[in-house]
Coordinates of C-alpha atoms in Angstrom, one line a residue:
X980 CA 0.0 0.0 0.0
X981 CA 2.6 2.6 0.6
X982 CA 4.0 2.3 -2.4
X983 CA 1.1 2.6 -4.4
X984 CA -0.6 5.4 -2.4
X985 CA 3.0 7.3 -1.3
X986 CA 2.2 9.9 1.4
X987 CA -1.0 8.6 2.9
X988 CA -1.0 8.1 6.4
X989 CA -2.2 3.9 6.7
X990 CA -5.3 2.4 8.2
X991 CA -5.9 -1.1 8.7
X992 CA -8.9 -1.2 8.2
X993 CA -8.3 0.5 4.8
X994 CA -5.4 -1.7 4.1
X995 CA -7.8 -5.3 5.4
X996 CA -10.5 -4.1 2.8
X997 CA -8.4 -3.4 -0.3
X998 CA -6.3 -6.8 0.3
X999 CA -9.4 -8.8 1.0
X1000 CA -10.3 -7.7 -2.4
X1001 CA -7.9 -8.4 -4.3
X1002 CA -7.2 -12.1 -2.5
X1003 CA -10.7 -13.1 -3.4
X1004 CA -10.2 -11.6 -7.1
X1005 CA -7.2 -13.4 -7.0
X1006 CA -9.4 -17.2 -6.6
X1007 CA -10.6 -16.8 -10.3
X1008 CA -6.8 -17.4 -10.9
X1009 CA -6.5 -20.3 -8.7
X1010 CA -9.6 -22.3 -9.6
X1011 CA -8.5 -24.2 -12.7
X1012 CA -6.2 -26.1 -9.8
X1013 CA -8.5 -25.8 -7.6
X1014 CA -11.1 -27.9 -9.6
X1015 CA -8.4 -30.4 -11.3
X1016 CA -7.5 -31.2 -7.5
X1017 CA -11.1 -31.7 -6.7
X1018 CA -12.5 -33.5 -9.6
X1019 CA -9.1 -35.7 -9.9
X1020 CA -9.2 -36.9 -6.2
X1021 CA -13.2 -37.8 -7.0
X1022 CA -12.7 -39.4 -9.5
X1023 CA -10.0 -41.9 -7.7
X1024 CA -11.9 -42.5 -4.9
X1025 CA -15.2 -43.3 -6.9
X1026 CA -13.6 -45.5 -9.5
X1027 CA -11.9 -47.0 -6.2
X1028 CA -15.0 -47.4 -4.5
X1029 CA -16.5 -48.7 -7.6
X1030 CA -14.2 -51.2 -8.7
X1031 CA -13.9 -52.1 -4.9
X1032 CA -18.1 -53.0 -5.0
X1033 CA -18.2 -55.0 -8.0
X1034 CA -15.4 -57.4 -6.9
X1035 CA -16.5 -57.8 -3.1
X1036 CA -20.0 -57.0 -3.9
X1037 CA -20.1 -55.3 -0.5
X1038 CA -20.2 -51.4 -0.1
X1039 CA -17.1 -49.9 1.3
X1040 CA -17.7 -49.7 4.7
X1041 CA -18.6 -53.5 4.8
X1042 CA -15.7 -54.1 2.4
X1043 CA -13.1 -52.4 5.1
X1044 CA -14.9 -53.8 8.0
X1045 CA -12.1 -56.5 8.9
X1046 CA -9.1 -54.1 8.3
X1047 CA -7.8 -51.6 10.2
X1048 CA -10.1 -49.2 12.2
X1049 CA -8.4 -46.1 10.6
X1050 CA -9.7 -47.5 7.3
X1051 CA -12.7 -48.8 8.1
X1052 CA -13.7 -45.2 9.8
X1053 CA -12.4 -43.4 6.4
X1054 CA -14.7 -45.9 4.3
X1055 CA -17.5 -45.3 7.0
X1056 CA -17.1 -41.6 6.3
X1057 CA -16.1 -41.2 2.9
X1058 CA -19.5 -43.4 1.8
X1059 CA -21.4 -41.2 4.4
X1060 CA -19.9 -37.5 3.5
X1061 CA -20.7 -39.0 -0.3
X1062 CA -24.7 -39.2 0.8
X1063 CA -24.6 -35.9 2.2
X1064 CA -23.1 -33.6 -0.5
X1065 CA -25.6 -35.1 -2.8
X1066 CA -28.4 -33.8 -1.0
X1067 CA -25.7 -30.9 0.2
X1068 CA -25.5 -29.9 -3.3
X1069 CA -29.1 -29.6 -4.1
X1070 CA -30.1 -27.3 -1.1
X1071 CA -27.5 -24.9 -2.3
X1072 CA -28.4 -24.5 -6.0
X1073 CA -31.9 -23.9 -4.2
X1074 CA -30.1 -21.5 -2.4
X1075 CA -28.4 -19.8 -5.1
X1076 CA -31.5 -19.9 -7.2
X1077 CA -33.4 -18.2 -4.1
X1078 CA -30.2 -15.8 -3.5
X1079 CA -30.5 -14.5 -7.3
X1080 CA -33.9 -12.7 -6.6
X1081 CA -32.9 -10.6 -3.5
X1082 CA -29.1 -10.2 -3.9
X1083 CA -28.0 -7.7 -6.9
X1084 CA -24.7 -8.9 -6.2
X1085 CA -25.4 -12.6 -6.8
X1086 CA -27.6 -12.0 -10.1
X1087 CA -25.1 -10.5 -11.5
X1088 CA -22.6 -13.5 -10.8
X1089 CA -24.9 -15.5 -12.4
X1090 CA -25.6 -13.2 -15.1
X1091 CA -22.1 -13.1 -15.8
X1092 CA -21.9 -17.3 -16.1
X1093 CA -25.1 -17.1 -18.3
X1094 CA -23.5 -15.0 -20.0
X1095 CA -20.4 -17.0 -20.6
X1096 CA -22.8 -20.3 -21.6
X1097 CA -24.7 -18.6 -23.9
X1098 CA -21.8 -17.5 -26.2
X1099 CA -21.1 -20.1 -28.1
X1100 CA -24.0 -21.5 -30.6
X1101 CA -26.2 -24.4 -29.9
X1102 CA -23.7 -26.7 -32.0
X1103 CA -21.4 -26.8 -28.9
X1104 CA -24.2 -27.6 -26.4
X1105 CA -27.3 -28.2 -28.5
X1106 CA -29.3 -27.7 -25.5
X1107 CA -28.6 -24.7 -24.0
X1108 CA -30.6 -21.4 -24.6
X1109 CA -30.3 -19.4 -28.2
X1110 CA -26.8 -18.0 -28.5
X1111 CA -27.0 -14.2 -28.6
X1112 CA -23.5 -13.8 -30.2
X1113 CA -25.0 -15.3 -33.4
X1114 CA -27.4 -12.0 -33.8
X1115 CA -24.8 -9.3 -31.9
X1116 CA -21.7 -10.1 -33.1
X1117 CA -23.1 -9.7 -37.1
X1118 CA -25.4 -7.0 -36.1
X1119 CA -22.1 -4.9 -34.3
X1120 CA -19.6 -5.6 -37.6
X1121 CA -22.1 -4.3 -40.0
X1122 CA -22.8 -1.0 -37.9
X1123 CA -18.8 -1.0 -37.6
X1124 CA -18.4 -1.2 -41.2
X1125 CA -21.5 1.3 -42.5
X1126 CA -20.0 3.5 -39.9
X1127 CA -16.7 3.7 -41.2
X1128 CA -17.6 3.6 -44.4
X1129 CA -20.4 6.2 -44.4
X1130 CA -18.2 9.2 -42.8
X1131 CA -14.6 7.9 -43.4
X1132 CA -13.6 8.3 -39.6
X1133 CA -12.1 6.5 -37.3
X1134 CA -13.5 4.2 -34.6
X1135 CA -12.9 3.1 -30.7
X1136 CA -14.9 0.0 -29.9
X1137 CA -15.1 0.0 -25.9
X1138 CA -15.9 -3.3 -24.6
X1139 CA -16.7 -4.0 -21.1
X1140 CA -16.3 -7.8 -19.4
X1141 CA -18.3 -9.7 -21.9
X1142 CA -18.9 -7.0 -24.0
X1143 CA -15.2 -7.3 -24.5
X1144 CA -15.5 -10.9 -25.7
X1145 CA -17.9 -9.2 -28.4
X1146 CA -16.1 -6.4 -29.5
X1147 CA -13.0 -9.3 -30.1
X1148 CA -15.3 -11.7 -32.2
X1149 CA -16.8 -8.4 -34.3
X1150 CA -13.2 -7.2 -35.0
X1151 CA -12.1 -10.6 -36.2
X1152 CA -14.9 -10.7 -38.8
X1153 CA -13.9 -7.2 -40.1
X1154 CA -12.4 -6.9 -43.2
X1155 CA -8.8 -5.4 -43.0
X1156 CA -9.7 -2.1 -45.5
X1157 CA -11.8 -1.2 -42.0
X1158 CA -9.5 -2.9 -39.5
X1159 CA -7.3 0.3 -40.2
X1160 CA -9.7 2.6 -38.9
X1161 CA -10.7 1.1 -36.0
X1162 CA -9.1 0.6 -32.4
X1163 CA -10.1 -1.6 -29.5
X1164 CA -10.7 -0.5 -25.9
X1165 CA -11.1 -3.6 -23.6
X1166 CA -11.6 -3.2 -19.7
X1167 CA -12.5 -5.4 -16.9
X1168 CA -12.0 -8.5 -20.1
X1169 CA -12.2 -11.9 -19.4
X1170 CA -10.8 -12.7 -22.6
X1171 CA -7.4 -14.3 -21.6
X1172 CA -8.8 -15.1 -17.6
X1173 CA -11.9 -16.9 -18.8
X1174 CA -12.3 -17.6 -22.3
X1175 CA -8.3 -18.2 -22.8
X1176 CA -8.2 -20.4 -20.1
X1177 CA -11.3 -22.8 -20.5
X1178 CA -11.9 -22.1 -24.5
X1179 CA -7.7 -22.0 -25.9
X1180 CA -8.6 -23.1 -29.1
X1181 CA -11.0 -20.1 -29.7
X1182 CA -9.1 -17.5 -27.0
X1183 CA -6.2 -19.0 -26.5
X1184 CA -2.6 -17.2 -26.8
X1185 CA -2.4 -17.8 -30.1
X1186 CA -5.9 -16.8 -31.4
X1187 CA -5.2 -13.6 -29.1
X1188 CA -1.9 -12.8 -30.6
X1189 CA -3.7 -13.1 -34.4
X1190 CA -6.3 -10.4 -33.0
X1191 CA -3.4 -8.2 -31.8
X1192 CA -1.7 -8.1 -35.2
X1193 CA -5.1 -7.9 -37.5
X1194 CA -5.8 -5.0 -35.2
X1195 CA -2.9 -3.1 -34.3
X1196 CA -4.9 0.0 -31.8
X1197 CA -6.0 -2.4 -28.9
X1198 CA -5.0 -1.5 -25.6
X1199 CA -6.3 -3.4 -22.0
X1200 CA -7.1 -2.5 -19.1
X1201 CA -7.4 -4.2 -15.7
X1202 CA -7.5 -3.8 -12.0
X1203 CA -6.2 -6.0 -9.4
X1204 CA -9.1 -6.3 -7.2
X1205 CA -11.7 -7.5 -10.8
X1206 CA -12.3 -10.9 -10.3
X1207 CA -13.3 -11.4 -14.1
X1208 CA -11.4 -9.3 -16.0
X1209 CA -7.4 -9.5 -16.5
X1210 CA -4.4 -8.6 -18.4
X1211 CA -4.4 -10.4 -22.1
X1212 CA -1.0 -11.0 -21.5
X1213 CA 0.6 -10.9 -25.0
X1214 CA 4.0 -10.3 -25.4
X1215 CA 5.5 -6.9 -27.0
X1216 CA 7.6 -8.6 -29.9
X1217 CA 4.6 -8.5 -32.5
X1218 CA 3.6 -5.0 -31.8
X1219 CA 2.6 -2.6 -28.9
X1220 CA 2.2 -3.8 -25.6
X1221 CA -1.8 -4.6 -25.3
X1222 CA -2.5 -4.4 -21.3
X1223 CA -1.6 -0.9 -19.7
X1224 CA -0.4 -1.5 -15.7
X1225 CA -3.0 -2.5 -13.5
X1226 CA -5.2 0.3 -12.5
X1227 CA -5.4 1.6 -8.9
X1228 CA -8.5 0.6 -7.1
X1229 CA -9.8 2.7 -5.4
X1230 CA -8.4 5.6 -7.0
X1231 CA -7.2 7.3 -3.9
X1232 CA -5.9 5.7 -0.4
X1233 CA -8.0 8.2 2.0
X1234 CA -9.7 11.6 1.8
X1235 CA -8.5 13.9 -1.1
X1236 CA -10.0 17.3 -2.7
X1237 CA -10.7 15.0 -5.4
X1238 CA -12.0 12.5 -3.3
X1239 CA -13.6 14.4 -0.3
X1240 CA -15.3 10.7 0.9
X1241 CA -13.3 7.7 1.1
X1242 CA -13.3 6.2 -3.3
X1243 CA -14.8 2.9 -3.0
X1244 CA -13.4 -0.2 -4.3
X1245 CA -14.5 -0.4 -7.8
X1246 CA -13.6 -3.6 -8.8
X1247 CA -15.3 -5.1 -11.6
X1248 CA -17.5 -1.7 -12.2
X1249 CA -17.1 1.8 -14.0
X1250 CA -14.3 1.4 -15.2
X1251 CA -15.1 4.5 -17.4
X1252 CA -14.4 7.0 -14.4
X1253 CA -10.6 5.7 -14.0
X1254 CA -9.2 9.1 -16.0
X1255 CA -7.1 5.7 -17.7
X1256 CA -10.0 5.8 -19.3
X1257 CA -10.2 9.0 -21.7
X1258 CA -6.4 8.5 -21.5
X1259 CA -6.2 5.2 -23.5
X1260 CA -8.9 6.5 -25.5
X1261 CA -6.7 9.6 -27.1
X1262 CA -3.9 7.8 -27.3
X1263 CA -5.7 5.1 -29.7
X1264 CA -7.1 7.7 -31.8
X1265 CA -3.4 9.2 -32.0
X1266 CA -2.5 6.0 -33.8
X1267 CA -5.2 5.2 -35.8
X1268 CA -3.8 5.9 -39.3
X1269 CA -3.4 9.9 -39.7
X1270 CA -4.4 9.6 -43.4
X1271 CA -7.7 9.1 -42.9
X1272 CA -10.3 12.0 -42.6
X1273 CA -11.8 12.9 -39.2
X1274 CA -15.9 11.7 -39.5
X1275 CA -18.6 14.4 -40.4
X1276 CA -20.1 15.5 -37.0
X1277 CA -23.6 15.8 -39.2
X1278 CA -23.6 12.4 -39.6
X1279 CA -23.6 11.7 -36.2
X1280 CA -25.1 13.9 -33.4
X1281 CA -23.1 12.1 -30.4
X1282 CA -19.8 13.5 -32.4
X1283 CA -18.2 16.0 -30.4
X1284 CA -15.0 18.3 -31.0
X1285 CA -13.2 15.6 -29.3
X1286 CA -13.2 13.3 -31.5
X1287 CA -16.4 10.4 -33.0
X1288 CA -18.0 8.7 -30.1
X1289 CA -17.0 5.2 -28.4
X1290 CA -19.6 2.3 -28.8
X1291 CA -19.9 0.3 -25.7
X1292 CA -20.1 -3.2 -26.2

């Protein structure tokens, strides 16, 4: 903390807030081992259990009744904890379900896991709900592409958690004449941490690499306490850097003119009032190709003086 807030006189209870936040954002990180540890030990002991049954034809407990007590009490409970997560299990996803309609917090959560499910098209799970990527991600290209090519400007598409996912999958379907006037704005993506993780073949490091050279304006940004979003973490070698340093959250340590009440801990959220924000957003501009004409501010009404406007995905 006191190097990233230099000056501030410390609080614990400050300090025990902003490092409980980013620990827990730090989980989404540490759950691919967690689950492999969890589903690998399972799977052991019920194949053990299993193969144990058919040849004894006893349960486990029975099966380790003549051995040692320390094994026959682990069989005893192992067959025993089994029965209860079962019914464990279901009381929480009534739970969760019941949780959803009070708790902001938790819809969200879930919104964000629907969310992910729903991406891909029914061919991958033919029972799931409609994919809405199928209508948004053709619908955003062609407004990219009329846009661009209806005022000859240029273009920031902002993308926000998995509105970053769709901003990625329209840019891909560009074609390059229009990939030169266009930059990407990610923030709070779960590209890499989700999607790169448990899809690689679609979002993996080399997918994301090929989006980083077809568009060459993308910058990322992150903070350390977002428990979705995360650095894209491409190298520098084929081009600019993508992720920008994490952002600090919250923006200020204690009470500032700025900040005459203590900034809250953002994480995942507005992401847009981080002045990184309107910074990143110049500098893409700056290095969008200067050859190209600034757009007609009668053709849109959002244009300002400061440049075209920024599409949220």
């Amino acid at each position: 903390m006191e190097r990233e807030y230099p000056g501030e006189t410390g609080d614990t209870g400050r300090t025990r807030r902003i490092v409980t936040a980013r620990t827990m954002a730090a989980l989404t990180d540490r759950a691919p081992r967690i689950v492999a540890v969890v589903s690998a030990t399972t799977l052991l002991l019920g194949a053990g259990a299993l193969a144990g049954a058919t040849l004894t034809d006893r349960t486990p407990g029975a099966a380790a009744r003549d051995s040692y007590a320390v094994v026959h009490g682990a069989a005893e409970t192992a067959q025993a904890l089994g029965s209860w997560l079962i019914g464990l299990g279901f009381v929480l996803l009534v739970a969760c379900g019941r949780r959803a309609y009070k708790d902001a917090s938790a819809r969200r959560t879930i919104g964000i896991l629907w969310d992910v499910g729903t991406f891909w098209p029914r061919a991958a799970h033919p029972f799931a709900p409609p994919c809405y990527a199928e209508r948004a991600v053709p619908d955003l290209t062609w407004r990219i592409a009329t846009w661009t090519r209806s005022t000859g400007g240029r273009l920031v598409i902002s993308g926000h958690s998995q509105g970053s996912v769709l901003a990625a999958a329209a840019a891909w379907q560009l074609p390059p004449s229009i990939r030169g006037r266009v930059a990407l704005l990610t923030y709070g993506s779960p590209l890499e941490r989700l999607y790169g993780r448990w899809f690689p073949a679609h979002f993996g490091p080399a997918a994301l690499d090929s989006l980083r050279r077809e568009v060459d304006c993308w910058r990322n940004l992150y903070r350390p306490t977002d428990p979705i979003g995360g650095p894209v973490r491409l190298p520098g070698d084929h081009g600019p850097e993508v992720d920008r340093a994490p952002l600090r959250d919250p923006l200020a340590y204690g009470r500032t003119e700025a900040h005459p009440l203590p900034a809250p801990i953002l994480g995942h959220s507005d992401y847009q009032a981080d002045p990184a924000f309107a910074e990143e957003r110049r500098r893409l501009l700056a290095r969008l190709r200067p050859d190209v004409p600034a757009p007609r501010h009668t053709a849109d009404p959002g244009c300002g003086p400061a440049g075209p406007p920024v599409p949220s995905a």
